[in-house]
């Protein structure tokens, strides 16, 4: 029996356990066939009894399930950080526009000597008092600019009225720019947010993901604010329209 065992070679590999005979003809089944010759390589689960993930020696040493889970979590967080940075970069131009729009609206009111809470109608009443030659240009997309009509001289306007008109025209221009950029940015951001849904995250990263998911909501809210502002401007701007005196 010892002689038989001494002639068997057992080769153990990292991913597979294989039994081989040194010479198939030495141990026959009565028909000249080696009784071990029919054994094939059989793959085994690549986990050791100690709960370690095994790789070929050329790849890397055995890794525990816990270590592998931590590695996969780190990879997921790295992917999350990369996508989150892309989303923030996409939203950054819109954030800058939002800030510029808010600032221009404030400067417009301040140039007229009004507070931030002043109504748009109050603003246009002051413009009307300063000159009868102002016109509000409107298009199907909303108000576009304030302009001097009938060839009147810009230099004749008071300095604060000139400043107010400049801030107003900057305001509506920025609003239209925001609306033009919004659709494309929203599409790109939405795609990236879908990618985030596929990643397993920690509670901390989950909270950050929720903050990123609020970005489209904030963009939609500001878009609605612009729409309301345009309606208010168009209504208030009617005070600038020329109404001839009618005498009976």
Short mmCIF file of C-alpha atoms in Angstrom, two decimals:
data_model
loop_
_atom_site.label_atom_id
_atom_site.label_comp_id
_atom_site.label_asym_id
_atom_site.label_seq_id
_atom_site.Cartn_x
_atom_site.Cartn_y
_atom_site.Cartn_z
CA UNK A 1 0.00 0.00 0.00
CA UNK A 2 2.86 2.36 0.86
CA UNK A 3 4.44 1.57 -2.48
CA UNK A 4 1.27 2.49 -4.33
CA UNK A 5 0.91 5.78 -2.48
CA UNK A 6 4.53 6.65 -3.02
CA UNK A 7 4.02 6.54 -6.77
CA UNK A 8 1.07 8.92 -6.80
CA UNK A 9 1.74 12.59 -7.24
CA UNK A 10 -0.76 15.16 -5.97
CA UNK A 11 -0.43 18.63 -7.39
CA UNK A 12 -2.32 21.45 -5.64
CA UNK A 13 -2.85 24.71 -7.48
CA UNK A 14 -4.35 27.90 -6.17
CA UNK A 15 -7.71 27.70 -7.96
CA UNK A 16 -7.88 23.98 -8.77
CA UNK A 17 -7.07 20.70 -6.99
CA UNK A 18 -5.85 18.02 -9.40
CA UNK A 19 -4.82 14.40 -8.91
CA UNK A 20 -2.48 12.84 -11.42
CA UNK A 21 -0.85 9.38 -11.72
CA UNK A 22 2.79 9.15 -12.57
CA UNK A 23 2.07 6.33 -14.97
CA UNK A 24 -1.51 5.45 -15.91
CA UNK A 25 -0.50 1.91 -16.89
CA UNK A 26 0.84 0.94 -13.48
CA UNK A 27 -2.55 0.68 -11.81
CA UNK A 28 -5.15 -0.88 -14.03
CA UNK A 29 -8.80 -1.75 -13.74
CA UNK A 30 -8.28 -5.19 -15.25
CA UNK A 31 -8.54 -3.92 -18.80
CA UNK A 32 -5.21 -2.19 -18.92
CA UNK A 33 -6.62 1.23 -18.12
CA UNK A 34 -5.22 3.24 -15.27
CA UNK A 35 -7.92 3.60 -12.64
CA UNK A 36 -6.95 7.24 -12.09
CA UNK A 37 -6.68 8.14 -15.76
CA UNK A 38 -10.34 9.20 -15.97
CA UNK A 39 -10.04 11.85 -13.30
CA UNK A 40 -10.32 15.37 -14.66
CA UNK A 41 -9.33 18.68 -13.21
CA UNK A 42 -12.22 19.87 -11.08
CA UNK A 43 -12.50 23.54 -10.11
CA UNK A 44 -13.23 24.29 -6.51
CA UNK A 45 -14.70 27.34 -4.87
CA UNK A 46 -11.85 29.87 -4.75
CA UNK A 47 -12.22 30.37 -1.01
CA UNK A 48 -10.01 28.60 1.49
CA UNK A 49 -11.35 27.07 4.68
CA UNK A 50 -10.02 30.11 6.54
CA UNK A 51 -12.36 32.36 4.59
CA UNK A 52 -9.68 33.68 2.25
CA UNK A 53 -9.99 34.43 -1.42
CA UNK A 54 -7.22 32.61 -3.30
CA UNK A 55 -5.44 33.75 -6.44
CA UNK A 56 -2.60 32.37 -8.50
CA UNK A 57 0.79 33.02 -7.00
CA UNK A 58 1.58 35.36 -9.87
CA UNK A 59 -1.44 37.55 -9.06
CA UNK A 60 -1.56 38.35 -5.37
CA UNK A 61 -1.71 36.67 -1.96
CA UNK A 62 -4.91 35.37 -0.44
CA UNK A 63 -7.34 38.08 0.66
CA UNK A 64 -9.99 37.68 3.32
CA UNK A 65 -13.64 38.29 2.53
CA UNK A 66 -13.59 41.31 4.80
CA UNK A 67 -10.59 42.79 3.03
CA UNK A 68 -12.19 42.17 -0.35
CA UNK A 69 -15.41 43.86 0.77
CA UNK A 70 -13.45 46.86 2.01
CA UNK A 71 -11.60 47.04 -1.29
CA UNK A 72 -14.83 46.94 -3.29
CA UNK A 73 -16.32 49.63 -1.03
CA UNK A 74 -13.27 51.83 -1.58
CA UNK A 75 -13.63 51.39 -5.34
CA UNK A 76 -17.31 52.32 -5.15
CA UNK A 77 -16.52 55.46 -3.13
CA UNK A 78 -13.79 56.42 -5.59
CA UNK A 79 -16.26 56.07 -8.47
CA UNK A 80 -18.80 58.10 -6.49
CA UNK A 81 -16.33 60.92 -5.86
CA UNK A 82 -15.43 61.02 -9.55
CA UNK A 83 -19.07 61.20 -10.70
CA UNK A 84 -19.95 63.71 -7.97
CA UNK A 85 -17.15 65.99 -9.16
CA UNK A 86 -18.46 65.77 -12.73
CA UNK A 87 -21.99 66.69 -11.60
CA UNK A 88 -20.75 69.67 -9.59
CA UNK A 89 -18.67 70.87 -12.54
CA UNK A 90 -21.73 70.62 -14.80
CA UNK A 91 -23.81 72.61 -12.35
CA UNK A 92 -21.16 75.23 -11.61
CA UNK A 93 -21.88 77.45 -14.68
CA UNK A 94 -25.57 77.48 -13.74
CA UNK A 95 -24.71 78.38 -10.14
CA UNK A 96 -22.60 81.29 -11.38
CA UNK A 97 -25.46 82.49 -13.57
CA UNK A 98 -27.91 82.23 -10.69
CA UNK A 99 -25.65 84.34 -8.50
CA UNK A 100 -25.14 86.91 -11.27
CA UNK A 101 -28.90 87.14 -11.93
CA UNK A 102 -29.65 87.72 -8.25
CA UNK A 103 -26.91 90.34 -8.03
CA UNK A 104 -28.06 92.18 -11.19
CA UNK A 105 -31.63 92.34 -9.91
CA UNK A 106 -30.40 93.82 -6.63
CA UNK A 107 -28.20 96.40 -8.39
CA UNK A 108 -31.11 97.38 -10.67
CA UNK A 109 -33.28 98.23 -7.66
CA UNK A 110 -30.44 99.93 -5.80
CA UNK A 111 -29.68 102.19 -8.78
CA UNK A 112 -33.27 103.40 -8.56
CA UNK A 113 -32.89 104.05 -4.83
CA UNK A 114 -35.08 101.10 -3.86
CA UNK A 115 -34.60 98.14 -1.54
CA UNK A 116 -34.46 94.48 -2.49
CA UNK A 117 -38.11 94.11 -1.49
CA UNK A 118 -39.32 96.76 -3.96
CA UNK A 119 -41.82 95.60 -6.57
CA UNK A 120 -41.02 95.64 -10.26
CA UNK A 121 -43.89 98.07 -10.79
CA UNK A 122 -42.23 100.53 -8.39
CA UNK A 123 -39.02 100.24 -10.41
CA UNK A 124 -40.75 101.04 -13.69
CA UNK A 125 -42.68 103.93 -12.17
CA UNK A 126 -39.36 105.59 -11.33
CA UNK A 127 -38.08 104.91 -14.86
CA UNK A 128 -41.24 106.45 -16.25
CA UNK A 129 -40.78 109.58 -14.14
CA UNK A 130 -37.17 109.94 -15.30
CA UNK A 131 -37.94 109.82 -19.01
CA UNK A 132 -40.82 109.27 -21.40
CA UNK A 133 -38.54 107.78 -24.04
CA UNK A 134 -37.87 104.34 -22.57
CA UNK A 135 -39.20 101.24 -24.30
CA UNK A 136 -39.26 97.65 -23.08
CA UNK A 137 -38.48 95.23 -25.90
CA UNK A 138 -40.39 91.94 -25.55
CA UNK A 139 -40.23 88.73 -27.58
CA UNK A 140 -42.09 85.44 -27.39
CA UNK A 141 -39.32 84.24 -25.04
CA UNK A 142 -39.78 87.13 -22.63
CA UNK A 143 -38.43 90.65 -22.10
CA UNK A 144 -35.14 91.39 -23.83
CA UNK A 145 -34.01 94.91 -22.97
CA UNK A 146 -34.81 98.51 -22.13
CA UNK A 147 -33.92 100.95 -24.88
CA UNK A 148 -34.18 104.64 -25.67
CA UNK A 149 -36.67 105.28 -28.46
CA UNK A 150 -37.26 108.12 -30.87
CA UNK A 151 -33.58 108.89 -31.21
CA UNK A 152 -33.30 110.34 -27.72
CA UNK A 153 -29.83 110.85 -26.34
CA UNK A 154 -28.49 108.38 -23.79
CA UNK A 155 -26.34 111.09 -22.25
CA UNK A 156 -29.42 113.09 -21.33
CA UNK A 157 -30.53 110.44 -18.86
CA UNK A 158 -29.58 110.81 -15.18
CA UNK A 159 -26.61 108.68 -14.11
CA UNK A 160 -28.68 106.47 -11.83
CA UNK A 161 -31.18 105.79 -14.63
CA UNK A 162 -28.35 104.87 -16.98
CA UNK A 163 -26.98 102.49 -14.34
CA UNK A 164 -30.42 101.01 -13.73
CA UNK A 165 -30.97 100.35 -17.44
CA UNK A 166 -27.55 98.69 -17.74
CA UNK A 167 -28.25 96.41 -14.77
CA UNK A 168 -31.72 95.59 -16.10
CA UNK A 169 -30.42 94.64 -19.54
CA UNK A 170 -27.71 92.53 -17.93
CA UNK A 171 -30.38 90.88 -15.78
CA UNK A 172 -32.62 89.76 -18.64
CA UNK A 173 -29.62 88.72 -20.75
CA UNK A 174 -28.33 86.47 -17.95
CA UNK A 175 -31.81 85.01 -17.47
CA UNK A 176 -32.01 84.01 -21.12
CA UNK A 177 -28.51 82.56 -20.94
CA UNK A 178 -29.50 80.46 -17.93
CA UNK A 179 -32.59 79.15 -19.72
CA UNK A 180 -30.52 78.32 -22.79
CA UNK A 181 -27.93 76.35 -20.79
CA UNK A 182 -30.39 74.67 -18.47
CA UNK A 183 -31.79 71.99 -20.77
CA UNK A 184 -28.45 70.54 -21.85
CA UNK A 185 -26.97 70.67 -18.35
CA UNK A 186 -30.03 69.02 -16.85
CA UNK A 187 -29.81 66.12 -19.32
CA UNK A 188 -26.13 65.50 -18.52
CA UNK A 189 -26.65 65.79 -14.77
CA UNK A 190 -29.60 63.37 -14.86
CA UNK A 191 -27.49 60.73 -16.62
CA UNK A 192 -24.74 61.03 -14.03
CA UNK A 193 -27.25 60.78 -11.19
CA UNK A 194 -28.49 57.51 -12.69
CA UNK A 195 -24.92 56.18 -12.55
CA UNK A 196 -24.79 56.98 -8.83
CA UNK A 197 -27.84 54.80 -8.20
CA UNK A 198 -25.79 51.72 -9.14
CA UNK A 199 -23.14 52.24 -6.46
CA UNK A 200 -23.27 50.71 -2.94
CA UNK A 201 -22.57 53.57 -0.55
CA UNK A 202 -22.00 54.29 3.11
CA UNK A 203 -24.49 56.45 5.04
CA UNK A 204 -22.18 59.44 4.66
CA UNK A 205 -21.96 59.05 0.89
CA UNK A 206 -25.69 58.35 0.71
CA UNK A 207 -26.31 61.75 2.29
CA UNK A 208 -24.05 63.40 -0.28
CA UNK A 209 -25.86 61.58 -3.08
CA UNK A 210 -29.16 63.01 -1.83
CA UNK A 211 -27.66 66.50 -1.94
CA UNK A 212 -26.61 65.91 -5.54
CA UNK A 213 -30.09 64.66 -6.41
CA UNK A 214 -31.47 67.99 -5.16
CA UNK A 215 -29.54 69.88 -7.86
CA UNK A 216 -32.14 69.32 -10.64
CA UNK A 217 -34.88 70.37 -8.19
CA UNK A 218 -33.03 73.61 -7.46
CA UNK A 219 -32.52 74.25 -11.17
CA UNK A 220 -36.22 73.74 -11.88
CA UNK A 221 -37.14 76.04 -9.00
CA UNK A 222 -34.90 78.83 -10.29
CA UNK A 223 -36.29 78.34 -13.80
CA UNK A 224 -39.76 78.89 -12.38
CA UNK A 225 -38.50 82.02 -10.59
CA UNK A 226 -37.24 83.41 -13.90
CA UNK A 227 -40.56 82.68 -15.57
CA UNK A 228 -42.39 84.56 -12.81
CA UNK A 229 -39.91 87.44 -13.03
CA UNK A 230 -40.45 87.73 -16.79
CA UNK A 231 -44.21 87.87 -16.30
CA UNK A 232 -43.83 90.58 -13.66
CA UNK A 233 -41.48 92.62 -15.86
CA UNK A 234 -43.78 92.38 -18.87
CA UNK A 235 -46.75 93.53 -16.79
CA UNK A 236 -44.83 96.39 -15.15
CA UNK A 237 -43.25 97.43 -18.43
CA UNK A 238 -46.62 98.40 -19.84
CA UNK A 239 -46.38 101.60 -17.83
CA UNK A 240 -43.69 102.72 -20.26
CA UNK A 241 -45.98 102.43 -23.25
CA UNK A 242 -46.95 105.73 -24.80
CA UNK A 243 -50.56 106.66 -24.19
CA UNK A 244 -51.63 109.79 -26.09
CA UNK A 245 -53.68 112.34 -24.25
CA UNK A 246 -57.28 112.25 -25.37
CA UNK A 247 -59.26 115.43 -25.01
CA UNK A 248 -62.97 115.53 -25.39
#
